[in-house]
Amino acid sequence: MLVLDSKDVVVVKLLIDISRITFTVTRAAAEKTDMNGTQKFDRNSREPLWTVQVMALDEAGGEMLVVTTAGVPPKVTVGQQVVPVELEAIPWAQNGKNGTAFRAKGFSPVTSKQAV
């Protein structure tokens, strides 16, 4: 997905197809903090950042992901099945290390019809 940021720069968002993945909350929402324990804020919106740990499970197996959201803390509980809204993969590299961060607009609870 191509979007413009606040400086009218084109940004490519790597949205993940989650249609065949189930997500279960394994750690409730917590403040995303810096190395000093101070909560981080989104650079553009200035909204507080939160993290939720989920297990992503598909036919190949499971992975633990820490997903960041901005705004109000997500209302999720451990063990709850959820659907991340617009789950985005964000590759990063710093000081010779690299990985992938995950961000979502929020989480929707899975209804009993969706869980079947």
Coordinates of N, CA and C in Angstrom, one line a residue:
M1 N 0.8 -1.2 0.0 CA 0.0 0.0 0.0 C 0.9 1.2 0.0
L2 N 0.7 2.2 -0.9 CA 1.4 3.4 -1.0 C 0.6 4.5 -0.3
V3 N 1.2 5.3 0.6 CA 0.6 6.4 1.3 C 1.5 7.6 1.4
L4 N 1.0 8.7 1.6 CA 1.8 9.9 1.8 C 1.9 10.1 3.3
D5 N 3.2 10.4 3.8 CA 3.3 10.8 5.2 C 3.1 12.3 5.4
S6 N 3.3 12.8 6.6 CA 3.1 14.2 7.0 C 3.9 15.1 6.2
K7 N 5.0 14.6 5.5 CA 5.9 15.5 4.8 C 5.7 15.2 3.3
D8 N 4.5 14.6 2.9 CA 4.2 14.3 1.5 C 5.2 13.4 0.8
V9 N 5.8 12.5 1.6 CA 6.7 11.6 1.1 C 6.0 10.2 0.9
V10 N 6.2 9.6 -0.2 CA 5.5 8.3 -0.5 C 6.1 7.2 0.4
V11 N 5.3 6.5 1.2 CA 5.7 5.5 2.1 C 5.1 4.2 1.6
V12 N 5.8 3.1 1.6 CA 5.3 1.8 1.2 C 5.0 1.1 2.5
K13 N 3.7 0.6 2.7 CA 3.3 -0.1 3.9 C 3.2 -1.6 3.5
L14 N 3.8 -2.5 4.2 CA 3.8 -3.9 4.0 C 2.7 -4.5 4.8
L15 N 1.5 -4.5 4.3 CA 0.4 -5.1 5.0 C 0.4 -6.6 4.9
I16 N 0.1 -7.4 6.0 CA 0.2 -8.8 6.0 C -1.2 -9.4 5.7
D17 N -1.2 -10.4 4.8 CA -2.5 -11.1 4.6 C -2.7 -12.1 5.8
I18 N -3.7 -11.8 6.6 CA -3.9 -12.6 7.8 C -5.1 -13.5 7.6
S19 N -5.6 -13.7 6.4 CA -6.8 -14.5 6.2 C -6.7 -15.9 6.6
R20 N -5.5 -16.5 6.7 CA -5.3 -17.9 7.1 C -4.6 -18.0 8.4
I21 N -4.6 -17.0 9.2 CA -3.8 -17.0 10.5 C -4.8 -16.7 11.6
T22 N -4.6 -17.4 12.7 CA -5.4 -17.1 13.9 C -4.4 -16.4 14.9
F23 N -4.9 -15.5 15.7 CA -4.1 -14.8 16.7 C -4.7 -14.9 18.0
T24 N -3.9 -15.3 19.0 CA -4.3 -15.4 20.4 C -3.4 -14.6 21.2
V25 N -4.0 -13.8 22.1 CA -3.3 -12.9 23.0 C -2.6 -13.7 24.0
T26 N -1.3 -13.5 24.2 CA -0.5 -14.2 25.2 C 0.1 -13.3 26.2
R27 N 0.0 -12.0 26.0 CA 0.4 -11.0 27.0 C -0.5 -9.7 26.8
A28 N -1.1 -9.3 27.8 CA -2.0 -8.1 27.7 C -1.3 -6.9 27.3
A29 N -2.0 -5.8 26.9 CA -1.5 -4.6 26.5 C -0.6 -4.0 27.6
A30 N 0.6 -3.4 27.2 CA 1.5 -2.8 28.1 C 2.1 -1.6 27.3
E31 N 2.5 -0.6 28.1 CA 3.1 0.6 27.5 C 4.4 0.2 26.8
K32 N 4.6 0.8 25.6 CA 5.8 0.6 24.9 C 6.8 1.6 25.4
T33 N 7.9 1.2 26.0 CA 8.8 2.1 26.7 C 10.2 2.2 26.1
D34 N 10.9 3.3 26.3 CA 12.3 3.4 25.9 C 13.2 2.7 26.9
M35 N 14.5 2.8 26.8 CA 15.4 2.2 27.7 C 15.4 2.7 29.1
N36 N 14.8 3.9 29.3 CA 14.6 4.5 30.6 C 13.3 4.2 31.3
G37 N 12.4 3.4 30.6 CA 11.1 3.1 31.1 C 10.1 4.1 30.9
T38 N 10.4 5.1 30.0 CA 9.4 6.2 29.7 C 8.6 5.7 28.5
Q39 N 7.2 5.9 28.6 CA 6.4 5.5 27.5 C 6.7 6.2 26.2
K40 N 6.7 5.5 25.1 CA 7.0 6.1 23.8 C 5.7 6.6 23.2
F41 N 5.9 7.6 22.2 CA 4.7 8.2 21.6 C 5.0 8.1 20.1
D42 N 3.9 8.0 19.3 CA 4.0 8.0 17.8 C 4.6 9.3 17.4
R43 N 5.5 9.3 16.4 CA 6.2 10.5 15.9 C 5.2 11.4 15.2
N44 N 4.2 11.0 14.5 CA 3.3 11.8 13.8 C 2.1 12.3 14.6
S45 N 1.4 11.3 15.2 CA 0.2 11.6 15.9 C 0.4 12.1 17.3
R46 N 1.5 11.7 17.9 CA 1.9 12.0 19.3 C 1.0 11.2 20.3
E47 N 0.4 10.1 19.8 CA -0.4 9.2 20.6 C 0.5 8.2 21.3
P48 N 0.1 7.8 22.5 CA 0.9 6.8 23.3 C 1.0 5.5 22.5
L49 N 2.1 4.8 22.6 CA 2.2 3.5 22.0 C 2.1 2.4 23.0
W50 N 1.5 1.3 22.5 CA 1.2 0.1 23.4 C 1.6 -1.1 22.6
T51 N 2.0 -2.2 23.4 CA 2.4 -3.4 22.8 C 1.5 -4.5 23.3
V52 N 1.2 -5.5 22.4 CA 0.4 -6.7 22.8 C 1.2 -7.9 22.2
Q53 N 1.4 -8.9 23.0 CA 2.1 -10.1 22.5 C 1.0 -11.1 22.0
V54 N 1.1 -11.6 20.8 CA 0.1 -12.6 20.3 C 0.9 -13.8 19.7
M55 N 0.2 -14.9 19.7 CA 0.7 -16.1 19.0 C -0.1 -16.1 17.7
A56 N 0.7 -16.1 16.6 CA 0.1 -16.2 15.2 C 0.3 -17.7 14.8
L57 N -0.9 -18.3 14.5 CA -0.8 -19.7 14.2 C -1.5 -20.0 12.8
D58 N -0.7 -20.7 12.0 CA -1.3 -21.1 10.7 C -0.9 -22.6 10.5
E59 N -1.2 -23.2 9.3 CA -1.0 -24.6 9.1 C 0.5 -25.0 9.2
A60 N 1.4 -24.1 9.1 CA 2.9 -24.4 9.2 C 3.4 -24.3 10.7
G61 N 2.6 -23.8 11.6 CA 3.0 -23.7 13.0 C 2.7 -22.3 13.6
G62 N 3.4 -22.0 14.7 CA 3.1 -20.7 15.4 C 4.3 -19.9 15.6
E63 N 4.1 -18.6 15.7 CA 5.2 -17.6 16.0 C 4.6 -16.6 17.0
M64 N 5.5 -16.2 17.9 CA 5.1 -15.1 18.8 C 5.5 -13.8 18.2
L65 N 4.5 -12.8 18.2 CA 4.7 -11.5 17.7 C 4.4 -10.5 18.8
V66 N 5.1 -9.4 18.8 CA 4.8 -8.3 19.6 C 4.3 -7.2 18.7
V67 N 3.0 -6.8 18.8 CA 2.4 -5.9 17.9 C 2.2 -4.5 18.6
T68 N 2.6 -3.5 18.0 CA 2.5 -2.1 18.5 C 1.2 -1.4 18.0
T69 N 0.5 -0.7 18.8 CA -0.6 0.1 18.4 C -0.5 1.5 19.0
A70 N -1.2 2.4 18.5 CA -1.1 3.8 19.0 C -2.5 4.2 19.5
G71 N -2.6 5.1 20.5 CA -3.9 5.6 21.0 C -4.2 5.1 22.3
V72 N -5.4 4.7 22.5 CA -5.9 4.1 23.8 C -5.4 2.7 23.9
P73 N -5.2 2.2 25.1 CA -4.7 0.8 25.2 C -5.7 -0.2 24.7
P74 N -5.2 -1.2 23.9 CA -6.1 -2.2 23.4 C -6.8 -3.0 24.5
K75 N -8.1 -3.2 24.4 CA -8.9 -3.9 25.4 C -8.9 -5.4 25.0
V76 N -7.8 -6.1 25.4 CA -7.6 -7.5 25.1 C -7.3 -8.2 26.4
T77 N -7.5 -9.5 26.4 CA -7.2 -10.3 27.6 C -6.4 -11.6 27.1
V78 N -5.6 -12.1 28.0 CA -4.7 -13.2 27.7 C -5.7 -14.4 27.4
G79 N -5.4 -15.1 26.3 CA -6.2 -16.2 25.9 C -7.3 -15.9 24.8
Q80 N -7.5 -14.6 24.7 CA -8.5 -14.1 23.7 C -8.1 -14.2 22.3
Q81 N -8.9 -14.7 21.4 CA -8.6 -14.7 20.0 C -9.0 -13.3 19.4
V82 N -8.1 -12.8 18.7 CA -8.3 -11.4 18.1 C -7.9 -11.4 16.6
V83 N -8.3 -10.3 16.0 CA -7.9 -10.1 14.6 C -7.1 -8.7 14.6
P84 N -5.8 -8.7 14.3 CA -5.2 -7.4 14.2 C -5.7 -6.6 13.0
V85 N -6.0 -5.3 13.2 CA -6.5 -4.5 12.1 C -5.4 -3.9 11.3
E86 N -5.3 -4.1 10.0 CA -4.2 -3.6 9.2 C -2.9 -3.9 9.7
L87 N -2.6 -5.2 9.9 CA -1.3 -5.6 10.5 C -0.2 -5.3 9.4
E88 N 0.8 -4.6 9.9 CA 1.9 -4.2 9.0 C 3.2 -4.7 9.5
A89 N 4.1 -5.2 8.6 CA 5.4 -5.6 8.9 C 6.4 -4.5 8.6
I90 N 7.3 -4.2 9.5 CA 8.2 -3.0 9.4 C 9.6 -3.6 9.6
P91 N 10.3 -3.8 8.4 CA 11.7 -4.3 8.6 C 12.6 -3.2 9.2
W92 N 13.6 -3.6 10.0 CA 14.5 -2.6 10.6 C 15.9 -3.1 10.6
A93 N 16.9 -2.2 10.7 CA 18.3 -2.6 10.9 C 18.9 -1.5 11.7
Q94 N 19.7 -1.9 12.7 CA 20.3 -0.9 13.6 C 21.5 -1.5 14.3
N95 N 22.7 -0.9 14.2 CA 23.9 -1.3 14.8 C 24.2 -2.8 14.5
G96 N 24.1 -3.1 13.2 CA 24.5 -4.5 12.8 C 23.4 -5.5 13.1
K97 N 22.3 -5.2 13.7 CA 21.2 -6.1 14.0 C 20.0 -5.7 13.1
N98 N 19.2 -6.7 12.9 CA 18.0 -6.5 12.1 C 16.9 -7.4 12.5
G99 N 15.7 -7.0 12.0 CA 14.5 -7.8 12.4 C 13.3 -7.2 11.7
T100 N 12.1 -7.6 12.2 CA 10.9 -7.1 11.7 C 10.0 -6.7 12.9
A101 N 9.5 -5.5 12.9 CA 8.6 -5.0 13.9 C 7.2 -5.1 13.3
F102 N 6.2 -5.2 14.2 CA 4.8 -5.3 13.7 C 3.9 -4.2 14.3
R103 N 3.1 -3.7 13.5 CA 2.2 -2.6 14.0 C 0.8 -2.8 13.4
A104 N -0.2 -2.5 14.2 CA -1.6 -2.6 13.8 C -2.4 -1.4 14.2
K105 N -3.5 -1.1 13.6 CA -4.3 0.0 14.0 C -5.1 -0.3 15.2
G106 N -5.2 -1.6 15.5 CA -5.9 -2.1 16.7 C -6.2 -3.5 16.6
F107 N -7.1 -4.0 17.5 CA -7.5 -5.4 17.5 C -9.0 -5.5 17.6
S108 N -9.5 -6.5 16.8 CA -10.9 -6.8 16.9 C -11.1 -8.1 17.5
P109 N -12.1 -8.3 18.4 CA -12.3 -9.6 19.0 C -12.8 -10.6 18.0
V110 N -12.5 -11.9 18.1 CA -13.0 -12.9 17.2 C -14.4 -13.3 17.7
T111 N -15.4 -13.3 16.9 CA -16.7 -13.8 17.3 C -16.8 -15.3 17.2
S112 N -17.8 -15.9 17.8 CA -17.9 -17.3 17.7 C -18.0 -17.9 16.3
K113 N -18.6 -17.1 15.4 CA -18.8 -17.5 14.0 C -17.4 -17.5 13.3
Q114 N -16.6 -16.5 13.6 CA -15.2 -16.4 13.0 C -14.3 -17.5 13.5
A115 N -14.5 -18.0 14.7 CA -13.6 -19.0 15.3 C -13.8 -20.4 14.7
V116 N -15.0 -20.6 14.1 CA -15.3 -22.0 13.6 C -14.4 -22.3 12.4

